[in-house]
XYZ file of C-alpha atoms in Angstrom:
303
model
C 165.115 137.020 51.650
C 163.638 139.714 49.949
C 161.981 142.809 52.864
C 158.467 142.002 51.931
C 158.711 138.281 52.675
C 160.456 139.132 56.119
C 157.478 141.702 56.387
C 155.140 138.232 55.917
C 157.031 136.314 58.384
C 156.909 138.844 61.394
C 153.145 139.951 60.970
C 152.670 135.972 60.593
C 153.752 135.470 64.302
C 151.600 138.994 64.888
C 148.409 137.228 63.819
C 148.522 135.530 67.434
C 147.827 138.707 68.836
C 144.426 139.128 67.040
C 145.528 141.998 64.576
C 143.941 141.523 61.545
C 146.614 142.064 58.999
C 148.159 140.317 55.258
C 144.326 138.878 55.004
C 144.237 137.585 58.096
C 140.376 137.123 59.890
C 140.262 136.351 63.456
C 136.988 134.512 64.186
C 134.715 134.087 66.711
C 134.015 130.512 68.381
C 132.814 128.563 65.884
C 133.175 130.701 62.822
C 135.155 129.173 59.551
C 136.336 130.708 56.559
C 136.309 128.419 53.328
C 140.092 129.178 53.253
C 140.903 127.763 56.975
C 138.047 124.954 57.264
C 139.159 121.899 55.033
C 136.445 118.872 55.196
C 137.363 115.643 56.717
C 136.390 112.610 57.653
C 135.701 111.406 61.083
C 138.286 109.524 62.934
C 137.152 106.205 64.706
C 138.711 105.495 68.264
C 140.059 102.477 69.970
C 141.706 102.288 73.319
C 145.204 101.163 72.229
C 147.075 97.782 74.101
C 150.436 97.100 74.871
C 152.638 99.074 76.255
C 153.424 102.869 74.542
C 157.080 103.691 73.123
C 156.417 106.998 75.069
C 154.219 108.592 76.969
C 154.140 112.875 77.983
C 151.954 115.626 79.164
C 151.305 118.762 77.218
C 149.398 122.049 79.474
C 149.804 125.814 78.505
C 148.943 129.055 80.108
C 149.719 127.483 83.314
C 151.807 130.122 85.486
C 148.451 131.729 87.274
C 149.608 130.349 90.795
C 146.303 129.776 91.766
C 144.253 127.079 92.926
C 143.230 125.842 88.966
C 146.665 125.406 88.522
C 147.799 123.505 91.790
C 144.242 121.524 90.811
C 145.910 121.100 86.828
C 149.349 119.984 89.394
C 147.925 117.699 91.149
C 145.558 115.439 88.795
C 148.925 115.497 86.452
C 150.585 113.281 89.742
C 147.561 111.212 89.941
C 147.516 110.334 85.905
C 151.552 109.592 86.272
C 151.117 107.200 89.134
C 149.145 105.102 86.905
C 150.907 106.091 83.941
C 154.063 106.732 84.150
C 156.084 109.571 82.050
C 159.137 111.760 82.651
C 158.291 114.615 79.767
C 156.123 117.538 80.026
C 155.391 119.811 77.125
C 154.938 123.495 78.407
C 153.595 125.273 75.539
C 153.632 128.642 76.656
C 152.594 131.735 78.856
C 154.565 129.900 81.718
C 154.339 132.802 84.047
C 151.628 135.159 84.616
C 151.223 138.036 84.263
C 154.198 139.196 82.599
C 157.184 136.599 83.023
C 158.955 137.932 86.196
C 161.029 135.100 87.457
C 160.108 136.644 90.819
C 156.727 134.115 90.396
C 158.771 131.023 89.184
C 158.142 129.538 92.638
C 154.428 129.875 92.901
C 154.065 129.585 89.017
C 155.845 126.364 88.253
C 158.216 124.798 91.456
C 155.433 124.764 93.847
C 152.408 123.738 91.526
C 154.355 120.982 89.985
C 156.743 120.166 93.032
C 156.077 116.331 92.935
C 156.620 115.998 89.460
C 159.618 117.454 89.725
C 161.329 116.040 92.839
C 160.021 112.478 90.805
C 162.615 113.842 88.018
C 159.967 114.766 85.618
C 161.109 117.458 82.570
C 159.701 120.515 81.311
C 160.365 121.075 77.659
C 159.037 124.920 77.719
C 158.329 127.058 74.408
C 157.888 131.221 75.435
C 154.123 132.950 75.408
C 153.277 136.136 74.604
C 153.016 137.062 78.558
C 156.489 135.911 78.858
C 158.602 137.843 76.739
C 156.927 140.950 78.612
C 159.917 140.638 80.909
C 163.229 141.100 78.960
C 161.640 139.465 76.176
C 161.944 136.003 78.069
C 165.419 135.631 78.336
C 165.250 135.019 82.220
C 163.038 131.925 80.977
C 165.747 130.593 79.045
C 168.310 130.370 80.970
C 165.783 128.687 83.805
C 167.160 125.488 83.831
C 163.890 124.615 85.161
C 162.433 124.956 81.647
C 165.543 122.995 80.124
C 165.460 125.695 76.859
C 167.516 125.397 74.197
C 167.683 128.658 72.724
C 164.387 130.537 72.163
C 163.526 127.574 69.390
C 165.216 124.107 69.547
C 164.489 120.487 69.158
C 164.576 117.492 70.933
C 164.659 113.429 70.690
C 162.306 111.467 73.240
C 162.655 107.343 72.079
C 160.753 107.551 68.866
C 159.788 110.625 68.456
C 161.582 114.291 67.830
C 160.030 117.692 68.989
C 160.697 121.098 67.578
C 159.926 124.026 69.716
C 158.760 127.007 67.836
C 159.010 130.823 69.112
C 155.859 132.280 67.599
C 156.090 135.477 69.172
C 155.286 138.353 66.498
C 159.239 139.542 67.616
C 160.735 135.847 67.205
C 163.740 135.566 64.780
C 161.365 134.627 61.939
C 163.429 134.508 58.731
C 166.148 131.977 60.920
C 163.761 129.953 62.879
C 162.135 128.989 59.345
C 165.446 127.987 57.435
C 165.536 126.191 60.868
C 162.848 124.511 61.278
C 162.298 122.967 57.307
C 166.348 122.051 57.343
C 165.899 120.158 60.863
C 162.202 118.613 59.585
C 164.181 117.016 56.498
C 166.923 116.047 58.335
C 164.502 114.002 61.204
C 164.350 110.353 61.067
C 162.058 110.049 64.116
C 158.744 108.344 63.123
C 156.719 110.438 64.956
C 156.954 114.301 64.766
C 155.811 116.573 67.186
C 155.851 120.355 67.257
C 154.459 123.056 69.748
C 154.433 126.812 70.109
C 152.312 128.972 72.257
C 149.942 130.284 69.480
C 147.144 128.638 67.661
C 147.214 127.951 63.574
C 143.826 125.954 63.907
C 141.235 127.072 66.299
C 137.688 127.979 67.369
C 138.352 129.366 70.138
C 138.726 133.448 71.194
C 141.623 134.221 68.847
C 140.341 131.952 65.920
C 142.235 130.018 63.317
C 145.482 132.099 61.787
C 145.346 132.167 58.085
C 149.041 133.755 58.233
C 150.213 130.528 60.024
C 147.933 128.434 58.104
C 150.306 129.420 55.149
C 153.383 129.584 56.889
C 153.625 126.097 58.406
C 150.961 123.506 56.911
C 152.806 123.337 53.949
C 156.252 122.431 55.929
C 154.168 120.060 58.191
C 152.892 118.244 54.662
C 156.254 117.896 53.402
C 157.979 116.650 55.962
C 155.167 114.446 57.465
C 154.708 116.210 61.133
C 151.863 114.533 62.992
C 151.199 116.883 65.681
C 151.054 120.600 66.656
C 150.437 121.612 70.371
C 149.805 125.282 71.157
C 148.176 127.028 73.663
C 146.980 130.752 73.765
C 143.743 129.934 73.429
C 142.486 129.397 77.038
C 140.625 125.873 76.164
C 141.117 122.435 74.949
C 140.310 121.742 71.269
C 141.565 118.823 68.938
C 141.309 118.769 65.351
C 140.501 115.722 63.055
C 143.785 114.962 61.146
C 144.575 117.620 58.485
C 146.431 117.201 55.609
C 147.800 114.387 58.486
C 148.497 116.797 61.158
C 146.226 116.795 64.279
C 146.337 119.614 65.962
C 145.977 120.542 69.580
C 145.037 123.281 71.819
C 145.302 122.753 75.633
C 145.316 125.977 76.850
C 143.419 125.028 80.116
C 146.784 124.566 82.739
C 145.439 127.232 85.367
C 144.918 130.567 83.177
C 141.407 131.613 83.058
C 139.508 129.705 81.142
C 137.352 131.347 77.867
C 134.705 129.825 75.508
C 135.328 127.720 72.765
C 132.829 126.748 69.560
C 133.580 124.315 67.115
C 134.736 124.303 63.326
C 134.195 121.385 60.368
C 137.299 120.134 61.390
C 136.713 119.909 65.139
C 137.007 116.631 67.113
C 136.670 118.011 70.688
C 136.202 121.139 72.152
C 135.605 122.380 75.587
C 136.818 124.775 78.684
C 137.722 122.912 81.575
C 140.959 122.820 83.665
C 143.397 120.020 83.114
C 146.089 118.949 81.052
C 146.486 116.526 77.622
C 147.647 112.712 78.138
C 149.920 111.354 75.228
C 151.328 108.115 74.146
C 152.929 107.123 71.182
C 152.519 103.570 69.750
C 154.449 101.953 66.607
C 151.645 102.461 64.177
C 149.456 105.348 66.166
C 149.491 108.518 68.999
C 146.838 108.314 71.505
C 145.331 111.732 73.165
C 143.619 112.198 76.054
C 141.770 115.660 77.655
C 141.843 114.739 81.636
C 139.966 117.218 83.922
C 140.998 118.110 87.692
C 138.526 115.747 88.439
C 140.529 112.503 86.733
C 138.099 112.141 84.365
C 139.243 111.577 80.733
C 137.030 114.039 78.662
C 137.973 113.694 75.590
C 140.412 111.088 73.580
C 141.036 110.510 69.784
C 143.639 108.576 67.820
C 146.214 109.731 65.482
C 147.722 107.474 62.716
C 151.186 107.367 62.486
């Protein structure tokens, strides 16, 4: 890989950041670029029957500690009890401010204690607020966050998950050849993959041409369904694109910022709580539930 391409890929996982480099133009909420803002359609929804192959949470920039989060914690038990799932996605900035595992207690084992002790598991992905502390090693050795390496994937019944470290200082030129050699390879018929940082957004940070590039094309190919991020402290979901929804729920505890809405927006909104997600034969169902237990927001995803 020639030194200019590797130049791309690290500035690429910069653009989280909000530096405005390689073309790259961070919008406010609700701005679009003709580049970033494809049309389409509007997706009908139906409450799906029957019973799900699988069902998980997703929340990011949880690790405040405070009461938002232990609110976040605690509607998360109330959804299970009535809905029952072992798998939560943890999509990043897991401990604020700055990673220490000195907060792991009030940041994760305390807020999500029941979950836990019910054998509930954390699939975590590191933020940018983590690697501030030995670049978020300590995180991956938590067996808490049940890590893999800094980017890994998983198998949940019928659906695979690839965990992305978008970090500007990630290993970029391995965790591509990575990532496109384990997409072809999958078999699962649903794909799912997270990092903490946003390719599609309205929110502060605004949608990332850079990423735009680097992954759409890859999540084309190879037929990925779903990206969850977070970063962006809100909740926005995007009609399908190019057949890949995707989804920020930024709004586990952190404080919350405003979000506007592009062509391409389904739902947006900043409110606390966490995203609801089961996976049918033929579709993936998503729901936004507040602290309060109300479902905000839900849209369906064909398969």
């Amino acid at each position: 890989m020639s030194f200019k391409r590797r130049r791309f890929l690290i500035i690429g996982g910069l653009t989280g950041l909000g530096l405005a480099v390689f073309g790259k133009q961070v919008l406010r909420p609700g701005q679009s670029t003709t580049a970033t803002t494809p049309e389409v359609p509007p997706l009908q929804v139906a409450t799906p029957t029957g019973q799900p192959l699988l069902r998980f949470a997703a929340i990011a920039d949880t690790g405040s500690g405070d009461r938002n989060q232990f609110a976040v914690g605690k509607a998360m038990v109330q959804h299970r009890d009535r809905n029952p799932y072992d798998l939560v996605v943890l999509a990043g900035d897991n401990i604020y401010n700055s990673g220490e595992m000195s907060r792991i207690q009030v940041a994760f084992e305390e807020p999500y204690q029941k979950l836990l002790q019910a054998g509930v598991k954390f699939r975590a992905c590191l933020g940018n607020h983590d690697i501030r502390t030995e670049n978020g090693d300590p995180q991956v050795r938590y067996t808490g966050f049940n890590m893999q390496g800094r980017f890994y994937s998983y198998k949940a019944e019928a659906a695979q998950f690839f965990v992305l470290d978008t970090n500007g200082n990630a290993d970029w030129k391995g965790q591509m050849a990575w990532l496109e050699q384990e997409l072809s390879q999958s078999q699962a018929l649903w794909k799912v993959v997270y990092g903490h940082h946003p390719i599609y957004s309205s929110g502060h940070y605004g949608t990332d041409s850079g990423f735009v590039k680097l992954f759409t094309p890859l999540f084309k190919k190879y037929r990925v369904q779903l990206y969850i991020n977070g970063h962006e402290h809100d909740y926005e979901r995007s009609q399908p694109i190019d057949g890949t929804t995707y989804l920020v729920t930024g709004i586990g505890g952190a404080t919350l910022r405003p979000v506007g809405k592009s062509s391409w927006t389904a739902a947006s909104t900043s409110r606390f709580g966490f995203s609801a997600i089961e996976l049918y034969r033929d579709r993936l169902f998503i729901q936004g539930i507040g602290t309060d237990n109300t479902v905000f927001d839900q849209g369906m995803v064909p398969v």
